Coordinates of C-alpha atoms in Angstrom, one line a residue:
M288 CA -42.4 113.0 4.1
K289 CA -38.9 111.9 4.9
K290 CA -40.4 109.7 7.6
I291 CA -42.8 108.1 5.1
I292 CA -40.0 107.5 2.6
S293 CA -37.8 105.9 5.3
L294 CA -40.7 103.7 6.4
V295 CA -41.3 102.4 2.8
I296 CA -37.6 101.7 2.4
A297 CA -37.5 99.8 5.6
V298 CA -40.5 97.7 4.6
L299 CA -39.0 96.9 1.2
F300 CA -35.7 96.0 2.8
A301 CA -37.5 93.6 5.2
F302 CA -39.3 91.9 2.3
S303 CA -36.0 91.6 0.5
L304 CA -34.5 89.8 3.5
V305 CA -37.5 87.4 3.7
G306 CA -37.2 86.7 0.0
C307 CA -33.6 85.9 0.3
G308 CA -34.2 83.7 3.4
S309 CA -36.9 81.8 1.5
S310 CA -34.7 81.3 -1.5
S311 CA -31.8 80.0 0.7
S312 CA -34.1 77.6 2.5
G313 CA -35.5 76.3 -0.7
S314 CA -32.1 75.7 -2.1
S315 CA -31.0 73.9 1.0
S316 CA -34.1 71.7 1.0
S317 CA -33.6 70.9 -2.7
T318 CA -30.0 69.9 -2.0
T319 CA -31.0 67.8 1.0
N320 CA -33.7 66.0 -1.0
A321 CA -31.3 65.2 -3.9
T322 CA -28.7 63.8 -1.5
T323 CA -31.3 61.7 0.2
K324 CA -32.5 60.3 -3.1
A325 CA -29.0 59.5 -4.2
T326 CA -28.3 57.7 -0.9
E327 CA -31.5 55.8 -1.2
A328 CA -30.6 54.8 -4.8
T329 CA -27.2 53.6 -3.8
A330 CA -28.6 51.6 -0.9
A331 CA -31.1 50.0 -3.2
T332 CA -28.4 49.1 -5.7
E333 CA -26.3 47.6 -3.0
A334 CA -29.2 45.7 -1.6
T335 CA -30.0 44.3 -5.0
E336 CA -26.4 43.2 -5.6
A337 CA -26.3 41.6 -2.1
E338 CA -29.5 39.7 -2.8
A339 CA -28.1 38.5 -6.2
T340 CA -24.9 37.4 -4.5
E341 CA -26.8 35.6 -1.7
E342 CA -29.0 33.9 -4.3
E343 CA -26.0 32.8 -6.3
E344 CA -24.3 31.4 -3.2
T345 CA -27.3 29.5 -2.0
T346 CA -28.5 28.2 -5.4
E347 CA -29.1 24.5 -4.8
L348 CA -28.1 21.9 -7.3
S349 CA -30.7 19.3 -8.3
G350 CA -31.3 16.5 -10.7
K351 CA -28.9 13.5 -11.0
V352 CA -25.3 12.4 -11.7
V353 CA -24.5 9.1 -13.2
V354 CA -21.3 7.6 -11.7
Y355 CA -19.4 4.4 -12.6
M356 CA -17.1 3.3 -9.8
P357 CA -15.2 0.2 -8.7
S358 CA -15.5 -1.4 -5.2
P359 CA -15.5 -1.4 -2.3
S360 CA -19.3 -1.4 -2.1
G361 CA -19.5 -0.2 1.5
L362 CA -17.5 2.9 0.6
N363 CA -19.6 3.7 -2.4
E364 CA -22.8 3.4 -0.4
K365 CA -21.5 5.9 2.1
Y366 CA -20.3 8.2 -0.6
I367 CA -23.7 8.3 -2.2
A368 CA -25.7 8.7 1.0
D369 CA -23.5 11.6 2.2
F370 CA -23.3 13.3 -1.2
E371 CA -27.0 13.2 -1.8
A372 CA -27.7 14.5 1.7
K373 CA -25.3 17.4 1.2
T374 CA -26.3 18.4 -2.3
G375 CA -29.8 17.1 -3.1
I376 CA -28.4 15.5 -6.2
T377 CA -29.4 11.9 -6.9
V378 CA -26.6 9.5 -7.8
E379 CA -27.2 6.7 -10.3
L380 CA -24.4 4.2 -9.7
F381 CA -22.9 1.4 -11.8
E382 CA -20.4 -0.6 -9.8
G383 CA -17.9 -3.1 -11.3
T384 CA -14.3 -3.9 -11.8
T385 CA -12.2 -1.6 -13.9
G386 CA -12.4 -4.0 -16.8
E387 CA -16.2 -4.1 -16.5
I388 CA -16.5 -0.3 -16.3
L389 CA -14.3 0.1 -19.4
A390 CA -16.3 -2.5 -21.3
R391 CA -19.5 -0.7 -20.4
L392 CA -18.1 2.6 -21.6
E393 CA -17.1 1.0 -24.9
A394 CA -20.6 -0.5 -25.3
E395 CA -22.1 2.9 -24.7
K396 CA -19.7 5.0 -26.7
D397 CA -22.3 6.0 -29.3
N398 CA -24.8 6.9 -26.6
P399 CA -22.8 7.9 -23.5
V400 CA -24.6 7.6 -20.2
A401 CA -22.0 8.2 -17.5
D402 CA -21.1 11.7 -16.1
V403 CA -18.3 10.6 -13.7
V404 CA -16.0 7.6 -14.0
V405 CA -13.7 6.3 -11.3
L406 CA -11.2 3.5 -12.1
A407 CA -8.9 1.5 -10.0
S408 CA -6.1 2.0 -12.5
W409 CA -4.2 5.2 -13.2
S410 CA -2.9 3.8 -16.5
D411 CA -6.4 3.0 -17.7
G412 CA -7.4 6.6 -16.7
L413 CA -4.5 7.9 -18.9
S414 CA -5.6 5.6 -21.7
L415 CA -9.1 7.0 -21.5
K416 CA -7.7 10.5 -21.6
E417 CA -5.8 9.6 -24.8
T418 CA -9.1 8.9 -26.5
G419 CA -10.3 12.5 -26.0
V420 CA -13.4 11.7 -23.9
L421 CA -12.5 13.5 -20.7
M422 CA -13.3 17.1 -19.6
S423 CA -10.9 19.4 -17.8
Y424 CA -11.9 20.8 -14.4
E425 CA -9.2 23.3 -13.4
D426 CA -11.1 24.7 -10.4
A427 CA -11.7 21.5 -8.6
E428 CA -11.8 22.1 -4.9
N429 CA -8.8 20.7 -2.8
A430 CA -7.1 19.4 -5.9
D431 CA -4.0 21.2 -4.7
L432 CA -3.9 19.0 -1.6
L433 CA -3.5 15.8 -3.5
Y434 CA -0.2 14.0 -3.6
D435 CA 2.3 15.1 -6.3
G436 CA 1.5 13.3 -9.5
W437 CA -2.1 12.4 -8.5
V438 CA -3.5 15.1 -10.7
D439 CA -2.6 15.1 -14.4
D440 CA -1.4 18.3 -16.0
D441 CA -4.7 19.0 -17.7
Y442 CA -6.8 18.5 -14.6
M443 CA -8.7 15.6 -16.1
L444 CA -7.6 12.8 -13.7
F445 CA -7.9 13.3 -9.9
G446 CA -6.4 10.6 -7.7
T447 CA -8.9 11.0 -4.8
S448 CA -7.9 7.6 -3.3
A449 CA -5.4 4.9 -3.9
S450 CA -4.5 1.3 -3.2
A451 CA -1.2 -0.5 -3.2
V452 CA -0.5 -4.2 -3.8
G453 CA 1.4 -6.4 -1.5
I454 CA 1.9 -10.1 -0.7
I455 CA -1.0 -11.5 1.3
Y456 CA -0.8 -14.9 3.0
N457 CA -2.9 -17.2 5.1
T458 CA -1.4 -17.4 8.6
T459 CA -2.9 -20.8 9.3
L460 CA -0.9 -22.3 6.4
I461 CA 2.3 -20.1 6.6
E462 CA 3.2 -18.7 10.0
S463 CA 5.5 -16.0 8.7
L464 CA 6.6 -14.7 5.3
D465 CA 8.9 -12.0 4.1
A466 CA 10.0 -13.2 0.7
D467 CA 10.5 -10.7 -2.1
W468 CA 8.7 -11.0 -5.4
D469 CA 11.3 -13.1 -7.2
E470 CA 11.8 -15.3 -4.1
L471 CA 8.2 -16.5 -4.4
A472 CA 9.4 -18.5 -7.5
D473 CA 10.6 -21.3 -5.2
E474 CA 9.6 -24.9 -5.2
A475 CA 8.7 -24.5 -1.5
Y476 CA 5.6 -22.6 -2.7
T477 CA 4.5 -25.1 -5.3
D478 CA 0.7 -24.9 -5.8
L479 CA 0.4 -22.4 -3.1
L480 CA 0.4 -19.2 -5.2
A481 CA -2.6 -17.2 -6.7
I482 CA -2.8 -13.9 -8.5
A483 CA -5.7 -11.8 -9.5
D484 CA -6.8 -11.6 -13.1
S485 CA -4.9 -8.6 -14.3
E486 CA -7.2 -8.1 -17.2
K487 CA -10.0 -7.4 -14.8
S488 CA -8.1 -5.9 -11.9
G489 CA -6.7 -2.5 -12.7
S490 CA -4.5 -2.6 -9.5
C491 CA -2.9 -5.9 -10.4
K492 CA -2.4 -4.8 -14.0
D493 CA -0.7 -1.6 -13.0
F494 CA 1.5 -3.5 -10.6
L495 CA 2.7 -5.9 -13.3
A496 CA 3.4 -3.0 -15.6
G497 CA 5.4 -1.2 -12.9
Y498 CA 7.3 -4.4 -12.0
M499 CA 8.2 -5.0 -15.6
H500 CA 9.3 -1.4 -16.1
S501 CA 11.5 -1.5 -13.0
T502 CA 13.1 -4.8 -13.9
G503 CA 13.6 -4.1 -17.6
E504 CA 10.8 -6.5 -18.6
D505 CA 12.3 -9.4 -16.7
W506 CA 9.7 -12.1 -16.8
S507 CA 11.8 -14.9 -15.2
A508 CA 10.2 -14.6 -11.7
F509 CA 6.6 -14.8 -13.0
E510 CA 7.4 -17.5 -15.5
A511 CA 8.9 -19.5 -12.6
M512 CA 5.8 -18.8 -10.4
A513 CA 3.5 -20.0 -13.2
A514 CA 5.7 -23.1 -13.6
I515 CA 5.1 -24.1 -10.0
G516 CA 1.4 -23.9 -10.3
M517 CA 0.4 -20.2 -9.7
T518 CA -3.3 -19.8 -10.7
V519 CA -5.7 -17.0 -11.5
P520 CA -8.9 -17.6 -9.5
G521 CA -10.6 -14.4 -10.8
A522 CA -10.6 -10.7 -10.0
N523 CA -9.4 -9.3 -6.7
K524 CA -12.3 -10.6 -4.5
A525 CA -12.1 -14.1 -5.9
A526 CA -8.4 -14.2 -5.7
L527 CA -8.4 -13.1 -2.0
E528 CA -11.1 -15.6 -1.2
A529 CA -9.0 -18.5 -2.5
V530 CA -6.3 -17.5 0.0
T531 CA -8.7 -16.8 2.9
T532 CA -10.3 -20.2 2.6
G533 CA -6.9 -22.0 2.4
E534 CA -7.4 -23.2 -1.2
K535 CA -4.1 -21.2 -1.8
A536 CA -1.7 -19.9 0.7
I537 CA -0.2 -16.8 -0.9
L538 CA -1.8 -14.0 -3.0
V539 CA 0.8 -12.4 -5.2
A540 CA 0.1 -8.7 -5.8
G541 CA -3.0 -8.6 -3.7
V542 CA -4.9 -5.3 -3.3
D543 CA -4.1 -4.1 0.2
Y544 CA -7.4 -2.5 1.3
N545 CA -9.1 -5.9 0.8
A546 CA -6.5 -7.5 3.1
Y547 CA -6.8 -4.9 5.8
S548 CA -10.6 -5.1 5.8
S549 CA -10.5 -8.9 6.0
I550 CA -7.9 -8.9 8.8
A551 CA -10.1 -6.4 10.8
K552 CA -13.0 -8.9 10.4
G553 CA -10.8 -11.6 12.0
E554 CA -9.7 -13.5 8.9
P555 CA -6.4 -15.4 9.2
L556 CA -4.4 -13.1 6.9
A557 CA -1.3 -11.0 6.9
I558 CA 0.1 -8.5 4.4
Y559 CA 3.5 -6.9 3.7
Y560 CA 5.2 -4.9 1.0
P561 CA 8.4 -6.4 -0.4
E562 CA 11.5 -4.3 0.2
S563 CA 12.3 -4.1 -3.6
G564 CA 9.1 -2.0 -4.0
T565 CA 5.5 -2.1 -5.2
V566 CA 3.0 0.2 -7.0
I567 CA 0.8 2.7 -5.2
N568 CA -2.0 3.2 -7.7
P569 CA -4.1 6.4 -7.6
R570 CA -7.7 5.7 -8.5
P571 CA -8.6 8.4 -11.0
A572 CA -11.9 10.2 -10.8
M573 CA -12.9 11.8 -14.2
I574 CA -15.7 13.8 -15.9
L575 CA -16.7 12.7 -19.4
N576 CA -17.0 15.5 -21.9
T577 CA -20.3 14.0 -23.0
S578 CA -21.8 14.6 -19.5
Q579 CA -25.4 15.7 -19.5
N580 CA -25.0 16.9 -15.9
V581 CA -21.8 18.9 -15.9
E582 CA -22.3 21.0 -12.8
N583 CA -23.5 18.0 -10.8
A584 CA -20.5 16.0 -12.1
K585 CA -18.1 18.8 -10.9
A586 CA -19.9 18.8 -7.5
F587 CA -19.2 15.0 -7.2
I588 CA -15.6 15.4 -8.0
D589 CA -15.3 18.2 -5.4
Y590 CA -17.1 16.0 -2.9
L591 CA -14.6 13.2 -3.4
M592 CA -11.8 15.5 -2.3
S593 CA -13.7 17.0 0.7
D594 CA -12.8 16.3 4.3
D595 CA -15.7 14.0 4.9
A596 CA -15.2 11.9 1.8
Q597 CA -11.5 11.6 2.4
Q598 CA -12.2 10.3 5.9
L599 CA -14.6 7.7 4.5
V600 CA -11.7 6.6 2.2
A601 CA -9.4 6.2 5.2
D602 CA -12.1 4.3 7.1
A603 CA -12.5 1.9 4.2
Y604 CA -8.7 1.0 4.4
L605 CA -7.9 2.8 1.1
L606 CA -5.2 5.5 0.9
P607 CA -6.7 9.0 1.0
G608 CA -5.6 11.2 -2.0
R609 CA -5.0 14.2 0.1
T610 CA -1.6 14.6 1.8
D611 CA -3.1 16.1 5.0
I612 CA -5.3 13.1 5.8
T613 CA -3.6 9.9 7.0
C614 CA -4.7 6.5 8.3
D615 CA -4.4 4.9 11.7
N616 CA -5.7 1.5 10.5
R617 CA -3.2 0.7 7.8
T618 CA 0.2 1.5 6.3
N619 CA 0.4 5.1 4.9
V620 CA 1.8 6.3 1.6
D621 CA 5.2 7.4 3.0
E622 CA 5.7 4.0 4.6
I623 CA 5.3 1.9 1.5
P624 CA 8.4 1.2 -0.7
T625 CA 7.7 1.8 -4.3
F626 CA 9.2 1.2 -7.7
D627 CA 10.5 4.0 -9.9
L628 CA 7.5 4.3 -12.2
D629 CA 6.9 5.7 -15.7
W630 CA 3.2 5.9 -16.0
T631 CA 3.3 6.7 -19.7
W632 CA 5.3 3.6 -20.4
M633 CA 3.0 1.6 -18.2
M634 CA -0.1 2.9 -20.0
E635 CA 1.3 1.8 -23.3
N636 CA 2.3 -1.6 -22.2
A637 CA 0.0 -2.6 -19.3
D638 CA -2.6 -4.4 -21.5
S639 CA -0.2 -6.6 -23.3
I640 CA 1.7 -7.4 -20.0
A641 CA -1.6 -8.4 -18.3
A642 CA -2.6 -10.6 -21.2
K643 CA 0.8 -12.4 -21.2
L644 CA 0.6 -13.1 -17.4
N645 CA -2.8 -14.7 -17.9
E646 CA -1.4 -16.9 -20.7
L647 CA 1.5 -18.0 -18.5
C648 CA -0.9 -19.2 -15.8
E649 CA -3.4 -21.1 -18.0

């Protein structure tokens, strides 16, 4: 009997051990399954987030951007071809002088068309800002690489390129010239002087405003130049043509990139910057706050400050806006003597100064 009881106890004990083992195994399996499911959920979440990030980074822009820009035409054509190839955005371009661009903006003010506007006059850009039509773009790429003062405090004007004005002369008529601005008011230069229409040329207008600011509004030199026959053949291109053909011998305050380009083509021209100084004029690129294509407009502003676009600027004989890109085909920013400028004063007075100069030369 005792043997039977012992056998029953042993069997029950064995079943108890099997039961415990089964319970432990079930618990372990349950824990493993839960861990696996959690890991899979985490992985799925991370994959979804990665896909969303990748989709965001690779989202392509499309549509168009309407841009108003001044010459040079060759540079603008290269800008557009490169930008369209890189982004897939179509550029609709209006090209004209600063005066023509501003006139078009005025005509369209009730039904704005442009997204991006580039001018050849920093003071005109500041005036446009004063009217409240510009959009701020604080995150513009490479804006921190532009020269000091070539971005306004509100990130509305970006000087992505620049020109300076100098004295350009025809070397077949004058072998060598190094006269300063006021020294051109000499009877030896009677009927030899030309100057661009400063009401059409933003560069010439800003030069005159800078000159008048630096001299305390001393008009004597320009009055004397007008008295000995200085004429206004037209905007920058026409004024330079008058000197290139020999109709005139000296272009007062001629835009430098035009001269360098013409010299490279073999024209009999030379250019220098008078020791007393001149004006380096950043060409502001701006987004209108009425833009119908804001993201595309921002992309175009970013492009203008990109490595490739800045090299195109240098190749076109303009001054790059970025301090880390220089030219080997023309004089650079740090080599040009400049006036001590007050752009706010110049903005307020440039139009009236330009009009007075034209009146003197009539």
